[in-house]
CSV table of C-alpha atoms and ligand atoms in Angstrom, one decimal:
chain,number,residue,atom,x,y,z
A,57,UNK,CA,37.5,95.4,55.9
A,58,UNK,CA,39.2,94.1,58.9
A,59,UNK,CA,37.4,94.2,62.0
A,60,UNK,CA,37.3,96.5,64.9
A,61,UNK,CA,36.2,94.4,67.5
A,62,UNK,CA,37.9,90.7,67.6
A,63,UNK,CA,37.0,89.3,70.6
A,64,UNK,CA,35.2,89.6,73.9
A,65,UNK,CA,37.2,88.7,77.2
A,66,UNK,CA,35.9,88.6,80.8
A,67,UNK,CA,37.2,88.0,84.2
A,68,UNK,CA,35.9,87.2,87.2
A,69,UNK,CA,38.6,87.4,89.6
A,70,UNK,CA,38.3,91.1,90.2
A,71,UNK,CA,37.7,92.7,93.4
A,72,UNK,CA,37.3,96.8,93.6
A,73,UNK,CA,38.7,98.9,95.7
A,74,UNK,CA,37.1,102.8,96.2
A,75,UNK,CA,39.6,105.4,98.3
A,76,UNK,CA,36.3,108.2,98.9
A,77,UNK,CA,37.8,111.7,98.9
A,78,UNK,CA,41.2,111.9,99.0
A,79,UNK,CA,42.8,115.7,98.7
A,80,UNK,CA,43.6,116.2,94.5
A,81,UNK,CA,46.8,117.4,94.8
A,82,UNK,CA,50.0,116.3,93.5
A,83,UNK,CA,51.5,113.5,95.3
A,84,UNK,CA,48.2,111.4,96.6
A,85,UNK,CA,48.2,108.9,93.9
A,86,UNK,CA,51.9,108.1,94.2
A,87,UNK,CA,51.5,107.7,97.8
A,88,UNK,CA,48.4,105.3,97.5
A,89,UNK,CA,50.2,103.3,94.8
A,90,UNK,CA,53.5,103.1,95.5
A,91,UNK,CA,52.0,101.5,99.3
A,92,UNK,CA,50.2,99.1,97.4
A,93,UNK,CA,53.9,98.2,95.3
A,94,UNK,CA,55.6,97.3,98.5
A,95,UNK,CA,54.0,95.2,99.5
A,96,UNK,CA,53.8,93.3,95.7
A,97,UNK,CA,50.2,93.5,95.6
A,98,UNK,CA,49.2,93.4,91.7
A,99,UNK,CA,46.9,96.5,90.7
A,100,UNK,CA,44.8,95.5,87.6
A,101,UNK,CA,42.7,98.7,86.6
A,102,UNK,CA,43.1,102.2,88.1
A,103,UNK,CA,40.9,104.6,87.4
A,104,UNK,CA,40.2,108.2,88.3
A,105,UNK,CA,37.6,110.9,86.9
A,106,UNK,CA,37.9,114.4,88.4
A,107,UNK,CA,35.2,117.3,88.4
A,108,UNK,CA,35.6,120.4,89.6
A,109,UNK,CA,36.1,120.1,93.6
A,110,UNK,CA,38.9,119.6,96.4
A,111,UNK,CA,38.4,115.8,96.3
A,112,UNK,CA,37.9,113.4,94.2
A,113,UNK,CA,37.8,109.4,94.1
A,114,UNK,CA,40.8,106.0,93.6
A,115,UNK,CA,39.2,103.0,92.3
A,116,UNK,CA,41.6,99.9,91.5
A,117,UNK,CA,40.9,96.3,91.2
A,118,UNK,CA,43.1,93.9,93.0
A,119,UNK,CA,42.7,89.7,92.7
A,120,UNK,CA,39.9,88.2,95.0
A,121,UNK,CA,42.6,87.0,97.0
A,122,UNK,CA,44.3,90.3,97.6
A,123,UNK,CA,41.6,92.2,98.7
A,124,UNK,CA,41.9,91.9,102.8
A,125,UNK,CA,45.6,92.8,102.1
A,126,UNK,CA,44.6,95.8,99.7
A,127,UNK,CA,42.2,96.8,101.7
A,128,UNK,CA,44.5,97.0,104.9
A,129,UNK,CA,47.1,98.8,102.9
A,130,UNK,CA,45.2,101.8,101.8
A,131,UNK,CA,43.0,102.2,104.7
A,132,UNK,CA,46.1,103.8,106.8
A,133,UNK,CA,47.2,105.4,103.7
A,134,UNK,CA,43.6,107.1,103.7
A,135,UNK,CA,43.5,107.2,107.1
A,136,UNK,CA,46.9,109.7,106.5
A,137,UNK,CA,45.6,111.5,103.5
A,138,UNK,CA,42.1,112.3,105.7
A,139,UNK,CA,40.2,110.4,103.0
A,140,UNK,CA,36.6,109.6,104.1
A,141,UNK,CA,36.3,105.9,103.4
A,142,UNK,CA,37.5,102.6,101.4
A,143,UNK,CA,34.8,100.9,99.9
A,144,UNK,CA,35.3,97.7,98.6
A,145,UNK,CA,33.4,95.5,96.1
A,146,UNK,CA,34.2,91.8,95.9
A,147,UNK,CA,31.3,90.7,93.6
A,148,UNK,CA,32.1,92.5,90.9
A,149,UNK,CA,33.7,91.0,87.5
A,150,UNK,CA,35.4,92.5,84.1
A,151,UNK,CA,34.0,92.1,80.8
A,152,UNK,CA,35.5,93.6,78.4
A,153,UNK,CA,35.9,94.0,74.0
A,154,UNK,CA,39.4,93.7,72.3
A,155,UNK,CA,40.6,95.0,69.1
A,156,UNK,CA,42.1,97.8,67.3
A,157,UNK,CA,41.5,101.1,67.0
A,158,UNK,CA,38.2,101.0,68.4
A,159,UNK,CA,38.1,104.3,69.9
A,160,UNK,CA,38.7,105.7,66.6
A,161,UNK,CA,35.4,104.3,65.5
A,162,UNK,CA,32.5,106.3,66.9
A,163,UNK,CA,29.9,104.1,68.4
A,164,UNK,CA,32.2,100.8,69.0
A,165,UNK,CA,31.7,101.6,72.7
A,166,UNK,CA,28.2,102.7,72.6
A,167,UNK,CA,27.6,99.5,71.2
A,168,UNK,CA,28.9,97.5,73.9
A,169,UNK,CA,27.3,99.6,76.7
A,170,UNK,CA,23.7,99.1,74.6
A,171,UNK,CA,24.2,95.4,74.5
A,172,UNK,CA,24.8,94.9,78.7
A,173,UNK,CA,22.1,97.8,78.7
A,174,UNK,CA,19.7,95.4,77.2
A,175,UNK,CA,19.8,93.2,79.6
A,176,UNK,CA,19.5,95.5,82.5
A,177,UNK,CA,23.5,94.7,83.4
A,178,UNK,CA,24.1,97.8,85.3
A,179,UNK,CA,28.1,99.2,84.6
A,180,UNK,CA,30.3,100.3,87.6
A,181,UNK,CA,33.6,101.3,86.2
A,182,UNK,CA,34.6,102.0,83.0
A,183,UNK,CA,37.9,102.1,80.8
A,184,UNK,CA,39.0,102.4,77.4
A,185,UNK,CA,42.0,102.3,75.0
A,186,UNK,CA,42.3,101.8,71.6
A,187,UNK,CA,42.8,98.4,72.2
A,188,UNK,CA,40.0,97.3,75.1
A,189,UNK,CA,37.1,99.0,76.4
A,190,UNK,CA,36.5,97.1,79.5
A,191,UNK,CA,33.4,97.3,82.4
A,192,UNK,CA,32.9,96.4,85.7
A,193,UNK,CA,29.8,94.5,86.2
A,194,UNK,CA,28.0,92.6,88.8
A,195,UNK,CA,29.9,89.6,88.6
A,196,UNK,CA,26.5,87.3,88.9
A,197,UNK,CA,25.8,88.6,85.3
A,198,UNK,CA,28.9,88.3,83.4
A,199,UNK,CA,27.8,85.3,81.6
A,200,UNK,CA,25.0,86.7,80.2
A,201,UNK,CA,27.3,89.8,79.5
A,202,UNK,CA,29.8,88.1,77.6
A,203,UNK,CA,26.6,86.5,75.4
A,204,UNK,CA,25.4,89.7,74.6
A,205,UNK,CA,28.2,91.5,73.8
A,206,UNK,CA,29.4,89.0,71.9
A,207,UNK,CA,26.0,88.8,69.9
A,208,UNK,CA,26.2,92.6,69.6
A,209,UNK,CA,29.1,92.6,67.5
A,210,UNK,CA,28.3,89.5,65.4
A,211,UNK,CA,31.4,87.5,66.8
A,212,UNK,CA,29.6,84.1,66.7
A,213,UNK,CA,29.5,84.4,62.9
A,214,UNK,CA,31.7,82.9,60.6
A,215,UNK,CA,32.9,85.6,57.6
A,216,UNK,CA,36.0,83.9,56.5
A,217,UNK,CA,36.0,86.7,54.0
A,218,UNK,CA,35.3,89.4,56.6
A,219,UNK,CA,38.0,88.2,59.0
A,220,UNK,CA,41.7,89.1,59.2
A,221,UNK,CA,43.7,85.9,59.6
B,195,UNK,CA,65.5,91.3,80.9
B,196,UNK,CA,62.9,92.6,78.4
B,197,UNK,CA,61.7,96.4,79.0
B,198,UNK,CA,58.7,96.7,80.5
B,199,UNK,CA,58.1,100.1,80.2
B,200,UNK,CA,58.9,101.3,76.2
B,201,UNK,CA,58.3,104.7,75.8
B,202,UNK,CA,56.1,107.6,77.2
B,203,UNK,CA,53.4,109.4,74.6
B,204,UNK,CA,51.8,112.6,74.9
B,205,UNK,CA,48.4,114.4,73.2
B,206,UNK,CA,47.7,118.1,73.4
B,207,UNK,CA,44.7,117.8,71.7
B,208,UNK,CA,42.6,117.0,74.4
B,209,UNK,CA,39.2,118.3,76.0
B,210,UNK,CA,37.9,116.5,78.9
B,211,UNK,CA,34.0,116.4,79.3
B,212,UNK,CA,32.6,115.2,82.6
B,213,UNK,CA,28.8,115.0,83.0
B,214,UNK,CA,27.9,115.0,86.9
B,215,UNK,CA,25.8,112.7,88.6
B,216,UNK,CA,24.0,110.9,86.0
B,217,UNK,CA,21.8,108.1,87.1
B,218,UNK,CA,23.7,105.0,87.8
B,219,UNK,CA,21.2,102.6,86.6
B,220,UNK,CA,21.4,100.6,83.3
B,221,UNK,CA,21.0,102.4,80.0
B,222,UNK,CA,22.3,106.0,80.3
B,223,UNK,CA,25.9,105.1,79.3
B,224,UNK,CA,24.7,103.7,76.0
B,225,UNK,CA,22.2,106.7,76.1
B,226,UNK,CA,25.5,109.1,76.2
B,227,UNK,CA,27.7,107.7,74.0
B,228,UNK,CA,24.9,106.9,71.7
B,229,UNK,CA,24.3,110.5,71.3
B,230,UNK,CA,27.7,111.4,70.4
B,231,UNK,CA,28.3,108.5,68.1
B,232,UNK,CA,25.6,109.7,66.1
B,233,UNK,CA,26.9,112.9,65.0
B,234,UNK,CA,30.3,111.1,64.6
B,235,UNK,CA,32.4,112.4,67.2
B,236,UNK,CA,35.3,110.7,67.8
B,237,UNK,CA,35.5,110.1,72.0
B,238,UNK,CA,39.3,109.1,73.2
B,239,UNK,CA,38.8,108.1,76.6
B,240,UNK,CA,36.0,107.4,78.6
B,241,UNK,CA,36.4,106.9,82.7
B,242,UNK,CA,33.8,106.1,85.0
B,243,UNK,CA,34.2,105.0,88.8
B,244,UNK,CA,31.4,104.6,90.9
B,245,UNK,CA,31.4,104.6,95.1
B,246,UNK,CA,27.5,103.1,97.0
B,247,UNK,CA,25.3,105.6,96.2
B,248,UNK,CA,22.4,106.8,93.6
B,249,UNK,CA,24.4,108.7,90.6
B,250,UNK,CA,28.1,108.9,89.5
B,251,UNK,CA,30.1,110.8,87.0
B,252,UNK,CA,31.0,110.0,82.6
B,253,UNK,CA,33.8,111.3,81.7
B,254,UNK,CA,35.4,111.6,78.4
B,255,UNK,CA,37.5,112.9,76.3
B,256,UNK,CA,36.9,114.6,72.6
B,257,UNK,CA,39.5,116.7,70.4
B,258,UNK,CA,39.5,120.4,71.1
B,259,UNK,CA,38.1,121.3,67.4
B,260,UNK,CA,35.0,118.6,68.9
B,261,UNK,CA,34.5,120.4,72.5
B,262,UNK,CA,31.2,122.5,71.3
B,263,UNK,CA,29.5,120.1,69.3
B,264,UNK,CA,30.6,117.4,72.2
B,265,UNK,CA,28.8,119.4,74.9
B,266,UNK,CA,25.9,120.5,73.2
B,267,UNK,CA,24.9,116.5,72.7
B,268,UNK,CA,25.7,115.7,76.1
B,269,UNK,CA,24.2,118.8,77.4
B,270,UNK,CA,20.9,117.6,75.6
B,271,UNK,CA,20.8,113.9,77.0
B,272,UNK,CA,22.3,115.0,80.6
B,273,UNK,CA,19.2,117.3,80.7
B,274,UNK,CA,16.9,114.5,80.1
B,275,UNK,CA,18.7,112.2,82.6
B,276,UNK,CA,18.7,114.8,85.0
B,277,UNK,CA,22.6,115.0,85.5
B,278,UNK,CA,23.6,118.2,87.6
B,279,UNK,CA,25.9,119.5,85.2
B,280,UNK,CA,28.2,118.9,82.2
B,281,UNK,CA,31.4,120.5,82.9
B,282,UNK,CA,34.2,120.9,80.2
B,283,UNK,CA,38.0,121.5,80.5
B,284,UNK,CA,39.9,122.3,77.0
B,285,UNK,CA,43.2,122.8,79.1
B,286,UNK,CA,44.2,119.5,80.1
B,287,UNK,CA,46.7,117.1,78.1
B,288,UNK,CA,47.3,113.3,78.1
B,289,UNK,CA,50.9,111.9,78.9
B,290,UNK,CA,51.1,108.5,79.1
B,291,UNK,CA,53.2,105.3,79.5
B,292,UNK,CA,53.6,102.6,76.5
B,293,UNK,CA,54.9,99.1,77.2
B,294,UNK,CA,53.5,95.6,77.4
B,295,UNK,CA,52.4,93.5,81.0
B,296,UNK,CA,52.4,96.7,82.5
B,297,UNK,CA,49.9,96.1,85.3
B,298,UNK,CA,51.2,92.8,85.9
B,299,UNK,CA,54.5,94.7,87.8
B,300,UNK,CA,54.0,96.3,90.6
B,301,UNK,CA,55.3,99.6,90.9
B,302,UNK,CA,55.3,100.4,87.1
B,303,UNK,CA,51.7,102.8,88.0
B,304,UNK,CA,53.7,104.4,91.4
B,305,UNK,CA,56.7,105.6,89.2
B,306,UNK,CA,55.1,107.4,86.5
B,307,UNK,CA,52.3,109.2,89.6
B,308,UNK,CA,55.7,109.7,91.1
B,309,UNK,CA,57.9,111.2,88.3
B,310,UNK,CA,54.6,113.8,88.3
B,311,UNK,CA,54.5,114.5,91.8
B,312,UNK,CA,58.1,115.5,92.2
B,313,UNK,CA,57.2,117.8,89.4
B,314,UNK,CA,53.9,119.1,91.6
B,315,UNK,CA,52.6,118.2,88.8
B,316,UNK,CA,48.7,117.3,89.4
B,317,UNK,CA,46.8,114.3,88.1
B,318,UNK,CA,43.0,114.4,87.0
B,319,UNK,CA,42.5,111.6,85.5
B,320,UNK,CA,43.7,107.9,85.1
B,321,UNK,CA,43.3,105.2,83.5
B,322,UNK,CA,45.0,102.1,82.6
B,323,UNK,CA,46.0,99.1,80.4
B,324,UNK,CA,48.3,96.1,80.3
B,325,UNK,CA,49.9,98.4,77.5
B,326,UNK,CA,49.3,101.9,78.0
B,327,UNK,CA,49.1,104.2,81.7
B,328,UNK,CA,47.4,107.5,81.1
B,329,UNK,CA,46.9,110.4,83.5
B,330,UNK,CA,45.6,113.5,82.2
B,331,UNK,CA,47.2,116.8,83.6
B,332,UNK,CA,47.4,120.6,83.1
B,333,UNK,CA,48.4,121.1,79.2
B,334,UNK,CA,51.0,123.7,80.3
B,335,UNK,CA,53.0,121.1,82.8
B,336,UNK,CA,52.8,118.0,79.4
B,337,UNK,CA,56.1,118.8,78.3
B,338,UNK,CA,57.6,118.7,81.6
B,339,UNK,CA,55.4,115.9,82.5
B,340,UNK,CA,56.8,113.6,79.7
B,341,UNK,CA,60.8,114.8,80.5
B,342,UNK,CA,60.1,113.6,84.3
B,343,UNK,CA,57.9,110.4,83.3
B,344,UNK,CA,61.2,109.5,80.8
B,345,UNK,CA,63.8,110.4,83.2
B,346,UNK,CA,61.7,108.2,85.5
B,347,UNK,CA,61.8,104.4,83.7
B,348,UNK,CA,65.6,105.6,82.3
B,349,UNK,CA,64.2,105.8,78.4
B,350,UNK,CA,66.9,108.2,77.7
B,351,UNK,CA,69.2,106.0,78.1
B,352,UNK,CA,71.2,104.0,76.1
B,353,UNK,CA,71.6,99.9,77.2
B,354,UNK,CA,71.7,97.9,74.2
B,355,UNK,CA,71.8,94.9,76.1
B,356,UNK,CA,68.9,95.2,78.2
B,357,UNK,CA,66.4,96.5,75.6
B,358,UNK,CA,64.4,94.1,73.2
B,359,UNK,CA,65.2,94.6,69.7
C,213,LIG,C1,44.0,112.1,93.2
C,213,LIG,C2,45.4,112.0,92.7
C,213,LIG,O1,45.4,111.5,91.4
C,213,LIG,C3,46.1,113.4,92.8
C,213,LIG,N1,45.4,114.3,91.9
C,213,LIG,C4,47.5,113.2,92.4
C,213,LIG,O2,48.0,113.9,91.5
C,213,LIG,O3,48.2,112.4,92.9
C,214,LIG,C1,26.6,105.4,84.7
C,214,LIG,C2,26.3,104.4,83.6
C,214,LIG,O1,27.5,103.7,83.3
C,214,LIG,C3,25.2,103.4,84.1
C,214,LIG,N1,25.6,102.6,85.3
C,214,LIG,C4,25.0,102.4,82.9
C,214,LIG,O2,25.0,101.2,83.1
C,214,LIG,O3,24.7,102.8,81.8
């Protein structure tokens, strides 16, 4: 059977960026991003949850590099929207497990969140698609990450016969 | 110019599950998704953003037929983690952007929050991938969601020499 999980990928030129309570209503994200577009900033992640309340959280990565200029850029969007802080996180890395269909397969992603849970890696952000699950991690662990979850799923085996091409 | 943006998607069949204020400390998202893989339930997305302090929120995603079962796992571990609450929402849809090198253009992520807001259409959740932008919204704004997100990156139109094959 072909496998679900090919590869594990990292990167450690990731810095995070946190917009705390801005209003959830249409038109905030649009306003945050389309800042960041003007100015050609390149947005790697975004990613949003929402429970049940007036505000919620924006969290985006941006390159190392682009973070003072980031940071600058939605700090007078919040200060606009009335959001209560940016919070950023330099030190931060991605690690993350590519291949297909892997949120059809219950327990692909548990597995990787057991293997960085093993060694005590703590997970910031999370995001999935059938294609990557990826986490944010302390970037001072992501070597030890990548190890494991590569260990976890058995891709330092050869199984010529296991393998697709 | 190769498109970067090919097509928009949407899924109706989709129950968001967010348990609130779990622990942020290694070990509870492997707990959580553990639990559900388990008993075989298929999770679609899972989000999680975190801002400085003690506990933050999982979200995920299940089918509507797997919203029960879903919350009475999670209800069990997010007792024994301590989590505040596990709150569900069966009404929401996915509508989301397909393409390739998505994140590397800036802009791409503003147009589609755009195309929603001019709808007032709101946005609960987010996440994205080189490949594939999601936002999860209202179920009864998805089909209006998806015109405005197509009208948005011109899909419905016809330029046989711009698109790739
Ligand atoms: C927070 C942000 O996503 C908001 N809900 C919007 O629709 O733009
Ligand atoms: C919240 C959850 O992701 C936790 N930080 C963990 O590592 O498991």
């Amino acid at each position: 059977h072909a496998r679900v999980v090919v590869g594990v990928t990292h990167d450690r030129n990731v810095a995070k960026v946190v917009v705390v309570d801005v209003p959830d209503r249409p038109g905030v994200a649009h306003q945050l991003f389309n800042a960041l577009a003007q100015e050609e900033i390149n947005v790697d992640m975004i990613v949003q949850t929402t429970k049940a309340q007036q505000a919620t959280d924006l969290l985006f990565t941006v390159t190392r590099d682009d973070l003072p200029r980031a940071k600058q850029i939605v700090e007078a969007v919040a200060r606009d929207l009335g959001a209560t802080a940016v919070q950023e996180d330099p030190s931060v890395a991605k690690v993350s497990i590519v291949g297909a269909g892997m949120m059809s397969h219950p327990g692909v992603a548990a597995r990787m969140f057991g293997a960085l849970a093993e060694g005590g890696i703590n997970i910031h952000v999370i995001s999935t698609s059938e294609i990557k699950i990826s986490c944010l991690i302390d970037e001072d662990r992501v070597e030890e990450a990548v190890r494991r979850v590569h260990q976890a799923f058995r891709l330092d085996q050869l199984d010529s016969e296991e393998a697709p091409a």
